[in-house]
mmCIF file of C-alpha atoms and ligand atoms in Angstrom:
data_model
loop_
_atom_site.group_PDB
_atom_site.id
_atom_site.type_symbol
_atom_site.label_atom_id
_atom_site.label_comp_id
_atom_site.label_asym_id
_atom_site.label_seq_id
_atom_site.Cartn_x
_atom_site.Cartn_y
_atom_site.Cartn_z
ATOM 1 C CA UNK A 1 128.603 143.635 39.379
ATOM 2 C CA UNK A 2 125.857 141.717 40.088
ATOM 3 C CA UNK A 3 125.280 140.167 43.637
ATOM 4 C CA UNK A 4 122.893 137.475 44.313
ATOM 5 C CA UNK A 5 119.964 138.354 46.582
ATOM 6 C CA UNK A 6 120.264 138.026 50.061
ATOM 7 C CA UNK A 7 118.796 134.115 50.526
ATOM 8 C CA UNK A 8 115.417 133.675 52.175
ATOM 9 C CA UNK A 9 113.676 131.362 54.593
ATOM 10 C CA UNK A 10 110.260 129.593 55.059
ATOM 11 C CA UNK A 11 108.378 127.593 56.926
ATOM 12 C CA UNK A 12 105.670 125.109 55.275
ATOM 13 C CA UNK A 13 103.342 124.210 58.261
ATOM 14 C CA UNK A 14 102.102 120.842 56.748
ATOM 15 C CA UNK A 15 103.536 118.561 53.846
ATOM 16 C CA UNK A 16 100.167 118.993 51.951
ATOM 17 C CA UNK A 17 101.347 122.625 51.414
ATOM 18 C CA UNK A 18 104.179 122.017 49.671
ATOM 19 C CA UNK A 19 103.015 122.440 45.993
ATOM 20 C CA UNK A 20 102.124 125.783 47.346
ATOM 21 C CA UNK A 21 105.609 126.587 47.829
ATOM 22 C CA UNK A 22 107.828 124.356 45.947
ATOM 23 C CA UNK A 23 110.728 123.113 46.697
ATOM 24 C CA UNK A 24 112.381 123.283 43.083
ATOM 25 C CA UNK A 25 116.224 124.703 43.864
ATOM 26 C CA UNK A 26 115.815 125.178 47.584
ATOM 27 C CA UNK A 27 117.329 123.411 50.178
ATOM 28 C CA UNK A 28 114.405 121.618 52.119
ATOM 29 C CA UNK A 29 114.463 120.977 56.165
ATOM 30 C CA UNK A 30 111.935 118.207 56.893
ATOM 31 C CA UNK A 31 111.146 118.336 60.461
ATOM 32 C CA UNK A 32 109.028 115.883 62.708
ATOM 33 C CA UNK A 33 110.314 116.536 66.114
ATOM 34 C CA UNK A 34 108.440 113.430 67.773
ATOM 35 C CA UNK A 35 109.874 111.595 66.530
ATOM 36 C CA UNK A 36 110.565 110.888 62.837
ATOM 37 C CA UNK A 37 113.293 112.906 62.322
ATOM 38 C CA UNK A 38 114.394 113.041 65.670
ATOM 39 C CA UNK A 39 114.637 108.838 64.887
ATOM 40 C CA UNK A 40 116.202 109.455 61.778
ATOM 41 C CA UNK A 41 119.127 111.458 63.496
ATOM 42 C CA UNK A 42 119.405 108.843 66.214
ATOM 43 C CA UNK A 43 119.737 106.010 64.094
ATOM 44 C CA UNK A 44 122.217 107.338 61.855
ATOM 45 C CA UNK A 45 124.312 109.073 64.494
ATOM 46 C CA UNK A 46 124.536 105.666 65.492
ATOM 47 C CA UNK A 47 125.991 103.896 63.005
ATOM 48 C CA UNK A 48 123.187 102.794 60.484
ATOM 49 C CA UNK A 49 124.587 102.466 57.452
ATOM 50 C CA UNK A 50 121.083 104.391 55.431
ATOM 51 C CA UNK A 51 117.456 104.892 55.942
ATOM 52 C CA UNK A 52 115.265 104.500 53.345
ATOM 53 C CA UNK A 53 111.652 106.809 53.797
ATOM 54 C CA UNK A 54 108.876 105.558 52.337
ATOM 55 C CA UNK A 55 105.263 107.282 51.990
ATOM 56 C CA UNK A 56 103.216 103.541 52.679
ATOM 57 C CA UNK A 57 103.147 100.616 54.417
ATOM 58 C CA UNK A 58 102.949 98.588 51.415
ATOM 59 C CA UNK A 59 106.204 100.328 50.125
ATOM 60 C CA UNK A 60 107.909 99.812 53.564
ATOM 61 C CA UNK A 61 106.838 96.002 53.362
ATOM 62 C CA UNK A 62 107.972 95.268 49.821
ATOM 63 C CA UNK A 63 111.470 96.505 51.331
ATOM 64 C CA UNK A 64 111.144 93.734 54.225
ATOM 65 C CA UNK A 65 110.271 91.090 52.002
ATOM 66 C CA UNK A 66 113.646 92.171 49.970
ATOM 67 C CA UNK A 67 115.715 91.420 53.776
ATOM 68 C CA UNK A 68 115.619 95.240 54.886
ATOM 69 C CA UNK A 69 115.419 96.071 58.200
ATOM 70 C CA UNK A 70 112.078 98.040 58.430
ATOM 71 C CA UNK A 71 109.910 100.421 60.564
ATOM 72 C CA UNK A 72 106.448 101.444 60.377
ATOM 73 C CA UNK A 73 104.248 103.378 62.266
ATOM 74 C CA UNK A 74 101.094 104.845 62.367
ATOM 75 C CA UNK A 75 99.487 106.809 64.652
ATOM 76 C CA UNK A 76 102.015 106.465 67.169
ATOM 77 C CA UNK A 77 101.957 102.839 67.105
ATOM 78 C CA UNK A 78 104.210 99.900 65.563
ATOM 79 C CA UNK A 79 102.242 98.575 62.532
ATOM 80 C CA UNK A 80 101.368 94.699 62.818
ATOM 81 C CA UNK A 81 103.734 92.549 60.579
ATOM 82 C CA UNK A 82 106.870 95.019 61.031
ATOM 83 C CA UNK A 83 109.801 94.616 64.090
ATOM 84 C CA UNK A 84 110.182 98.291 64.239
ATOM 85 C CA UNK A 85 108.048 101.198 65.132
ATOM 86 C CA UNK A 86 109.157 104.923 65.505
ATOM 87 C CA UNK A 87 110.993 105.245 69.177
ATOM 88 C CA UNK A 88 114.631 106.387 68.759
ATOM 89 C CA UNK A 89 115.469 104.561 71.857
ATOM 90 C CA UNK A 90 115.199 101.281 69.172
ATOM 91 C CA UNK A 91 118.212 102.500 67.153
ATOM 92 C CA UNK A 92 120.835 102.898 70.206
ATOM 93 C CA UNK A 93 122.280 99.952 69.471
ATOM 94 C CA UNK A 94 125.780 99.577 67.610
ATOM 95 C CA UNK A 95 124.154 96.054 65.995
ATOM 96 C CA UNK A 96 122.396 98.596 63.699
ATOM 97 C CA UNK A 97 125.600 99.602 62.418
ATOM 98 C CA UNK A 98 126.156 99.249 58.414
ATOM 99 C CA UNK A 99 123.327 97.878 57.877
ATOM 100 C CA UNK A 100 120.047 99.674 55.876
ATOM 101 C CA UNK A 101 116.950 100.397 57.612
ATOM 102 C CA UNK A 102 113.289 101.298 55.220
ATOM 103 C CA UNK A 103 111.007 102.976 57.346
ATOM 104 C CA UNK A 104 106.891 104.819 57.091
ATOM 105 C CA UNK A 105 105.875 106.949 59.590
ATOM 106 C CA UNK A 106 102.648 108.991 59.813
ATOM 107 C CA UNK A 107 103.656 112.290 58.703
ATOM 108 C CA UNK A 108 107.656 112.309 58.633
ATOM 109 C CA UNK A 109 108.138 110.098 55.690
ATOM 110 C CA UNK A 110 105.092 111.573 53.512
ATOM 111 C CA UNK A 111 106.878 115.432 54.143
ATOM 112 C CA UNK A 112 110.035 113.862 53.093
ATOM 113 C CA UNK A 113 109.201 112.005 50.149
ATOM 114 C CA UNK A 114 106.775 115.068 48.906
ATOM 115 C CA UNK A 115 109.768 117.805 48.995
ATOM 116 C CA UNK A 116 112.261 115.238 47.396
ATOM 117 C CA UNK A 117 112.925 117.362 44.191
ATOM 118 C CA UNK A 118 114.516 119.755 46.040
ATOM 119 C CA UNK A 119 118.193 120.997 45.562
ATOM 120 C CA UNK A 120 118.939 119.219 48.700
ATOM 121 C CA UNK A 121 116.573 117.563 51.272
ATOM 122 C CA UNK A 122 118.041 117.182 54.815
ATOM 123 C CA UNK A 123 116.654 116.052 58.286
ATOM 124 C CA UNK A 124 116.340 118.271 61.116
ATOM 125 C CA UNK A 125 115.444 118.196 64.570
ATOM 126 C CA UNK A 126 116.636 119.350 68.045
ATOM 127 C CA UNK A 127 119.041 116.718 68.738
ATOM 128 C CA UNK A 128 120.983 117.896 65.436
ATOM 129 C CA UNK A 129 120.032 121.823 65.651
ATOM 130 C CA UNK A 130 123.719 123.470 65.307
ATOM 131 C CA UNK A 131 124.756 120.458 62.552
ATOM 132 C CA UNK A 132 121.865 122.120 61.016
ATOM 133 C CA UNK A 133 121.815 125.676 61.245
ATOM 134 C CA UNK A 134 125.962 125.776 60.671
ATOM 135 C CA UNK A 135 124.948 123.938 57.088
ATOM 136 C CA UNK A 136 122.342 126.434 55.858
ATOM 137 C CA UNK A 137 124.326 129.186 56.538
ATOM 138 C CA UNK A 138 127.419 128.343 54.542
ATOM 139 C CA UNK A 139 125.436 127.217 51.926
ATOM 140 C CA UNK A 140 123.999 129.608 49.083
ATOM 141 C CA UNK A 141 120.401 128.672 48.434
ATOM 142 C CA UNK A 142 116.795 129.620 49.765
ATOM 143 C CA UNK A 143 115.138 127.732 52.563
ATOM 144 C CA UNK A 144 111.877 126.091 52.766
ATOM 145 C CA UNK A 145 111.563 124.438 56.674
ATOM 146 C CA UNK A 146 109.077 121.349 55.976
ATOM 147 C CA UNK A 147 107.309 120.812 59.513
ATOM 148 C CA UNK A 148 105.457 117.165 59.351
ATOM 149 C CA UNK A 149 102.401 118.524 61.469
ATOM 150 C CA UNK A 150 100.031 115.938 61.837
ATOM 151 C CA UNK A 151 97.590 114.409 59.238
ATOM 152 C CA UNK A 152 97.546 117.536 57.174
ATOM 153 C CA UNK A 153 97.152 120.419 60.439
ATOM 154 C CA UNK A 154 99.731 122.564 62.169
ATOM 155 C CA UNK A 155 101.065 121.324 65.106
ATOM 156 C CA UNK A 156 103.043 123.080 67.743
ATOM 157 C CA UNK A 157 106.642 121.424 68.115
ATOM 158 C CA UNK A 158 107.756 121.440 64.567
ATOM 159 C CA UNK A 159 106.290 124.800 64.144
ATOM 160 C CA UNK A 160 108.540 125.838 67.621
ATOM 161 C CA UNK A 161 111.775 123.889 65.874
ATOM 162 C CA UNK A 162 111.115 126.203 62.716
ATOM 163 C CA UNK A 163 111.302 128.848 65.330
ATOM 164 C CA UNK A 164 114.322 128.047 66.918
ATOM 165 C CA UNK A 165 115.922 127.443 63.356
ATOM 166 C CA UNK A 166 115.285 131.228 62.095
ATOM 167 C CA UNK A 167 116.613 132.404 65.686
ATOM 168 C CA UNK A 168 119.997 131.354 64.853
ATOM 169 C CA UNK A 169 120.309 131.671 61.184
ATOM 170 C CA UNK A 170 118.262 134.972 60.729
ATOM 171 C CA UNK A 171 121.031 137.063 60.501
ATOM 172 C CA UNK A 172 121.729 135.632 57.266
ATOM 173 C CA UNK A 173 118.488 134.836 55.522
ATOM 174 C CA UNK A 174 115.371 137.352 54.601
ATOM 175 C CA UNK A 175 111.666 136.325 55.416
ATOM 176 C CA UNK A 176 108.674 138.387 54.520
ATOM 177 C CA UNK A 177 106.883 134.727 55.029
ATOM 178 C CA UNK A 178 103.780 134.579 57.485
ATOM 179 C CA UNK A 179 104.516 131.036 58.778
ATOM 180 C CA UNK A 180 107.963 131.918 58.932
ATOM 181 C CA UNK A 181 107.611 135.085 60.873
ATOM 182 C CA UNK A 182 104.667 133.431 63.029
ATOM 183 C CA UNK A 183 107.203 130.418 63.758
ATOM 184 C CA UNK A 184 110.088 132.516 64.994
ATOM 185 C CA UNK A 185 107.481 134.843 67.306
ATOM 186 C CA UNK A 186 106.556 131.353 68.837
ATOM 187 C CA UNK A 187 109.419 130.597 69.605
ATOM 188 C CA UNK A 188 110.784 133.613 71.119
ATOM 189 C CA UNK A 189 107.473 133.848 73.251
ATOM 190 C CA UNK A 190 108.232 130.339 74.562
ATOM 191 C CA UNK A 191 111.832 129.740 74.150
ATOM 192 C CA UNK A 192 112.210 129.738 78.105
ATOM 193 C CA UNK A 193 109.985 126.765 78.515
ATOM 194 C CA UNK A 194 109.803 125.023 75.876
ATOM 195 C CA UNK A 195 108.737 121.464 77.437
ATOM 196 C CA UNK A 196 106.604 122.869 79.820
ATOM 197 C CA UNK A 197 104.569 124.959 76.649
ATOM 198 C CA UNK A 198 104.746 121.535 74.613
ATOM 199 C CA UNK A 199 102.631 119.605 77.086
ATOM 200 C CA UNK A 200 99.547 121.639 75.310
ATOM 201 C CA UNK A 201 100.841 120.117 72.231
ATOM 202 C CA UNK A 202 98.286 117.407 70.831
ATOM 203 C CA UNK A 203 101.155 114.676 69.591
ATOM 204 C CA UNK A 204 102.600 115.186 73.418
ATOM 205 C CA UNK A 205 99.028 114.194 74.935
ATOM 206 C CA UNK A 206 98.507 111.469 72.235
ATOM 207 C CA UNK A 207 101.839 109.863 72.876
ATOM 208 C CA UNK A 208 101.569 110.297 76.632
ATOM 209 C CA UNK A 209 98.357 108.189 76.232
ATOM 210 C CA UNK A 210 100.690 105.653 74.429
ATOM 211 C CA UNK A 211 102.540 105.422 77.670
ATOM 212 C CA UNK A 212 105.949 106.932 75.541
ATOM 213 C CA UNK A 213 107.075 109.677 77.911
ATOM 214 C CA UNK A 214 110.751 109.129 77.557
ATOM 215 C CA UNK A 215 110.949 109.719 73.980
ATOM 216 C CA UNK A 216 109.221 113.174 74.201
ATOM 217 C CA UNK A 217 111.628 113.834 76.904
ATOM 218 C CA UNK A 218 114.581 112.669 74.667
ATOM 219 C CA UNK A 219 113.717 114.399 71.051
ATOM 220 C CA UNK A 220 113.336 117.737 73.322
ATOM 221 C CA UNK A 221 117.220 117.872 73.972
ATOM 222 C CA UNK A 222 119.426 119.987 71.936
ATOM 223 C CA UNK A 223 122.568 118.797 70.025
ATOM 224 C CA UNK A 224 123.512 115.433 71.036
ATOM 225 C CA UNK A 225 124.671 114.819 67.665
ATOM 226 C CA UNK A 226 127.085 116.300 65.036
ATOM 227 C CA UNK A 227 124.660 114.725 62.164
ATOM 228 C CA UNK A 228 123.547 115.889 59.060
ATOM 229 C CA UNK A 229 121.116 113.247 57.534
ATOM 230 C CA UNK A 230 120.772 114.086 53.578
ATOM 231 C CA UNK A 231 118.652 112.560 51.041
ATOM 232 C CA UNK A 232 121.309 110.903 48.173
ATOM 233 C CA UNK A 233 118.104 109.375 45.828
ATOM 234 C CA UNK A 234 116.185 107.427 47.743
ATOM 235 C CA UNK A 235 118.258 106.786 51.053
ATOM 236 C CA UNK A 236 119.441 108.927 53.853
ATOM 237 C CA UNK A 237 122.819 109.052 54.648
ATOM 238 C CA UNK A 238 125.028 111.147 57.243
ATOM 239 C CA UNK A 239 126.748 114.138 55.543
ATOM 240 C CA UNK A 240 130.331 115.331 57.320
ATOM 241 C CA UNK A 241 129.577 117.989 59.685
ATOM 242 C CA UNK A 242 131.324 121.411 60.387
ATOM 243 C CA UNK A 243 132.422 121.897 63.973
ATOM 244 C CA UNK A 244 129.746 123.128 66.667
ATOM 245 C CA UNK A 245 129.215 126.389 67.448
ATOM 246 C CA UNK A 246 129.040 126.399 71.270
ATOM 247 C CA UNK A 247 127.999 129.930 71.731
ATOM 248 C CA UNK A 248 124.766 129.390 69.739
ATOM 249 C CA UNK A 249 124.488 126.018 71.378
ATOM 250 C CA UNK A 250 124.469 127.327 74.953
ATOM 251 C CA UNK A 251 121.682 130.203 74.028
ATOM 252 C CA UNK A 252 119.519 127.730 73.095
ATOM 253 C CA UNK A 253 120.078 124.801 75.094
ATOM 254 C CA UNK A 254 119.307 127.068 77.848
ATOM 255 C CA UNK A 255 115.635 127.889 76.360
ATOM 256 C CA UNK A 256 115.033 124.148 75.826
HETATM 257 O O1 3SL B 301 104.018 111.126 62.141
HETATM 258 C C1 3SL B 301 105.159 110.718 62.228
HETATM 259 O O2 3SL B 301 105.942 110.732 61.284
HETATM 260 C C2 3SL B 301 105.627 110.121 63.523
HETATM 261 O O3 3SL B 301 106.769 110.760 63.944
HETATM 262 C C3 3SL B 301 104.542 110.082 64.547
HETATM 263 S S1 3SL B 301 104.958 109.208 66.003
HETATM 264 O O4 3SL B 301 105.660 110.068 66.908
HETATM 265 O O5 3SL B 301 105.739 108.048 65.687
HETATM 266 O O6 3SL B 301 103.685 108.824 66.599
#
């Protein structure tokens, strides 16, 4: 009889490494812990109908001019012309609700749009961990973890999310990837603190200069949504969830 090979895991430390591993039949995470896809999962957990990601401005402004609701930042600020920038605290609001939302971040939307031939592209972060890890391990495909980094580099919070990803679903998947293997060690070395080893991170500083403490604070919490944002074509939508796991929730609440 033949049995399929146990199913793998890896993490992709920047989207501009992507054609190196190809998402082609994989089930894609695209991660961008502050704050793209920590907005993303905000904003649909509350109501909004879709959310279309866009790699440009120009893109994300030929949506407005159709009578979308848009978003667009760059470099941590809201770009001139649009009524939305990239805090989650914008989308707790139940007005949002049915309605479709275009948005272009930095490096979120560009790591989304460049893994969207995958099997399946969805949107993780901390505030949907368990909605996440409970999906990948019922489902029967390898994993690529997309982490947004920051204008091409590394950077340390989506590379700690990969982390905390892997601890929960390693029992299931095999990884003889470097990134992947270098992600989960992070983690495990600073799964105590996590927000006090994040204020070396450089996003955390440059945000902090943008006077936006409170939405560092919030993406850093850990399953206040059961939300599964998916890519259907072009939009995001919220997939039906399975129910929590609490046991893995409390281990890692406690290290965040
Ligand atoms: O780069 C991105 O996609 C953004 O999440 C960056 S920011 O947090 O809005 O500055």
């Amino acid at each position: 009889m033949h049995m399929r090979e146990v199913k793998t895991i890896e993490v992709c430390t920047s989207p501009e490494l992507v054609p190196f591993y190809g998402v082609e039949g994989k089930v894609v995470v695209v991660v961008d812990i502050l704050r793209a896809t920590s907005c993303m999962t905000t904003a649909l957990a509350f109501g909004m109908k879709s959310i279309i990601p866009v790699a440009t401005i120009e893109e994300c402004r030929a949506y407005k001019e159709k009578g979308y609701l848009a978003a667009a930042e760059r470099d941590g600020k809201t770009v001139e012309g649009f009524d939305f920038g990239n805090s989650p605290y914008t989308y707790m609001d139940s007005s949002f609700k049915g309605k479709k939302l275009a948005v272009t971040t930095t490096n979120g939307t560009l790591a989304i749009t460049k893994s969207k031939n995958a099997h399946k592209v969805i949107i993780g972060s901390f505030l949907n961990l368990s909605s996440v890890t409970n999906y990948l391990m019922q489902q029967d495909r390898d994993v690529l973890i997309v982490c947004s980094g920051w204008k091409g580099k590394l950077n340390l919070e989506d590379t700690v999310f990969a982390g905390a990803i892997i601890d929960i679903v390693k029992d299931t998947f095999n990884t003889d990837n470097d990134s992947a293997i270098a992600a989960y060690a992070l983690y495990d070395l600073v799964r105590k603190d996590i927000k006090g080893f994040l204020k070396k991170a450089s996003h955390v500083k440059r945000l902090k200069g943008l006077n936006i403490k409170r939405d560092i604070i919030y993406c850093l919490q850990v399953d206040l949504y059961n939300v599964l944002p998916e890519l259907q074509g072009d939009e995001l939508v919220a997939m039906p969830t399975q129910t929590t796991h609490n046991t893995i929730l409390r281990k890692v609440a406690s290290g965040v």
